[in-house]
């Protein structure tokens, strides 16, 4: 945009008369920037080069530009820059993809970004890769390289690089203090002081910031504290008129604490409660129910029910509304409600209830699904069973589950999306965080930078030796993290597990487990870089002949660098049940049940009063959680299956409540029954420190050493009319990756039965891991032709032509595919053609670039449910064994399966199961024969064709799914200085970006193989849980294949949220005299084109669907208007005061922006649009 305006010169002709201070070829510090105009960059070749002579797509954003628009970080800058997007509140895309479920990432210290619609950009500080987010308090300019550049980073993101140049110490005393506050009650204070200690020899700079940022969503915040110091030393005895020597260094330390706002609304799992079910029952001539048709709109008609009745297939306890079929004969259930289902992670574990959103009180913890461990057989022996109907608390299910369960058209193709709240009168997502103060993120960091540089012969020969270190300690804590559970539910249960009436019937709530979304980690970087150059100018040898002019100036540079990166991350449960009571909750005992759902801490947080009797959830204005909700030790309420009926014979006859004859061993009244017990809880954290490692669920360590060599040639021919650049680079990446889940790489670290991770195990050590070494060579070349220099200034405009080709790869050693095979590193390439037009007075310039950027083998985040690629084989094998071997309790072999035995009808006793089991055996035998590497990679315990029940698996360490992408488009960058005090910058981009080969070759091959068995043979008919349970085909389709199928259907179509056109404009006018002297007025305008949200579905042949890409569904175009007014004046001879008022999104209304749609075009996922805010800053310089 702006600084792709390389021809623009200062408007004051006196500039040419001022003494020119020649900067080091290794430095671009912003001192030569004027307004929005920058004339040089390091981003092209690492040696300072005029922007007009750089062939690659580079834009530079100056300190003046940052101040005008009020930008202090990626989030506030990238909405204005060329071909860039940034996620988060106030951003210009969600960054969640547009799959069935939308997931925001709060763990990254840098906001999610995207360049040219393809991939995120790498972040760099002074051209060293960095994990630390930048802040404008010590930044003089931002350089953005779009597309790969082998010279800069042969290793790195193929999308581009965002590099910030930090302030260096200068040889002039200057000071700046600034205070800013805004409409959300944020306060930002920063200072930047430079002192010369020895004139023209030694100086030091000190800067700091305290930014307490608040958001409209309460209580979201981000507190940012940083301190920075830099020094510059140029000893006179090593400097002369023709040579220079300099040592510079800097240090920064900082802490960021945050509870970031949510830009995606909560999932809507409450509205369906008020909708009518709309079921149409179809009967045959004999009045037998043959089928049920369900509408696209999910509904229950305000249904409430008992947790035992809703799960009952027999008709003894209720209507079985959660069961499609009744009894053992597969009779359709006319009362089936496919919109109801489970909530949170409630699978039989303890449920802790917070009865109110504004207090910290816990009303109790209950295990609602009775644990029957200790139950007796008729002979008095323990068989861990008794007569007790199965029941589970329910609420509204996800919309994708409804689509599957209701068998909506094309549901098996995954075309439906979960629905997100779009009514702020249900919950005011504009002003409130749904989980309140119970989510947070933190980052503690420090950096060190030291550079030694020396030049000779008037900057004709020189070198720079630089060192960089950084350490980042980070973490995040969540109350709700499972993407399907960031939702508002409604309590539909008339009774609780113990049969008592539910006091919270009809109340809205949120719920999730503490198992995910919690992590701590450390990243350490240590780099060294040596750069040297030499140049020769044939024109300086006293000859102005044509040959000297033709050969012009030739520059050669070389670079050697060595960098090491180490990262260590640990995932943990926020809370967990102390193992001392595991044997009360699970049959297998404490040592084998650490990862069982039955010992997972689940929480329910009620919001507001009961909604029963209302016709709609609209107008409920539910509150978000406003208090800290912490689970602590106490008591829990559960069924104790300890026999206490003294004198009662277990074998004596007993009649069940439904009239069946049984024995007293099955009578719940003969046991202790519902009672309170001790509930010891382990809290993982003390402050921000993980203090109890028993909570660890996963861990990984990574180390990477990169050795790089590069050679660059730049040739300036015919007085600089033709500029050629060629760069060659070789990178050797040596990486080690150790995932604690990988039983092959880290034996004994994760218990193969419990799943518990022991990070102190001696085998959890990178020293024991073999290194993966990858070497790559990349090239860049470009040519620039300045036509007016060739034609002796005969054209009415300055015209320059550009061509650029470049490539790079992102080292990603340690990534493996589905079969555990190493994946090659992601690669990128770009081809660009540009033309630059500028007026003779250089007041106006326009650069137009046509580009094609390709990326291959990049990591893909578009496949939901991929954990089930191992889980489906585990589950199918376990439940096939339960049926075939009549395993009564999941761990004991009772004998050979007998189809005629109906004593365990809750399991398998129906026709067709034998065929299903035979089909499954054929499938697993084919897996073992054709894909033994899959079984090894997924660390299956035992032979999948054996008769055990308790299988487990864990994905291979470094498991990664990949995709390719291509982006084509045009970029327009216009800059104008109509007068000395009026500056205008404008950019526009046209982008077409698509993804291809999603999942990678191994996954595509594996799915094709699995589909032949799961979809087309009886193997897919194996039932899980019980005879009336879902088939393994149902589980595979709903959990994974529907998501995968949707992604494959979208291949070749536009990437999510890519808008074909974007325009950005910045306009500032400063009054230099008259009544308004000192005043500046500015305006910014941003326009975003309509966006493709999805497509109608076409059935091209029976069972085969595709999207109608000729008739897409569009989301609206967007406008953003920003205004600012400033005033500047001296307060005295030494102090200057500058005030600026910025108004952002001046005409914005609360507008939801669609992300995804259903097949009929209805909005599914949405994000919050920007709202009007303002800031006022006061800056004093002296």
Short mmCIF file of C-alpha atoms in Angstrom, two decimals, residues 82 129 266 475 497 512 655 670 777 978 1018 1173:
data_model
loop_
_atom_site.label_atom_id
_atom_site.label_comp_id
_atom_site.label_asym_id
_atom_site.label_seq_id
_atom_site.Cartn_x
_atom_site.Cartn_y
_atom_site.Cartn_z
CA UNK A 82 -2.92 -5.07 1.73
CA UNK A 129 11.33 -15.27 13.85
CA UNK A 266 -22.50 -19.29 21.70
CA UNK A 475 -0.80 -20.82 29.37
CA UNK A 497 -31.03 -39.51 38.96
CA UNK A 512 -18.59 -28.69 29.94
CA UNK A 655 -41.15 -58.72 41.92
CA UNK A 670 -31.51 -53.96 49.84
CA UNK A 777 17.27 -25.41 -1.39
CA UNK A 978 -1.56 16.41 -3.34
CA UNK A 1018 -22.42 -55.64 7.37
CA UNK A 1173 -15.68 2.94 19.77
#
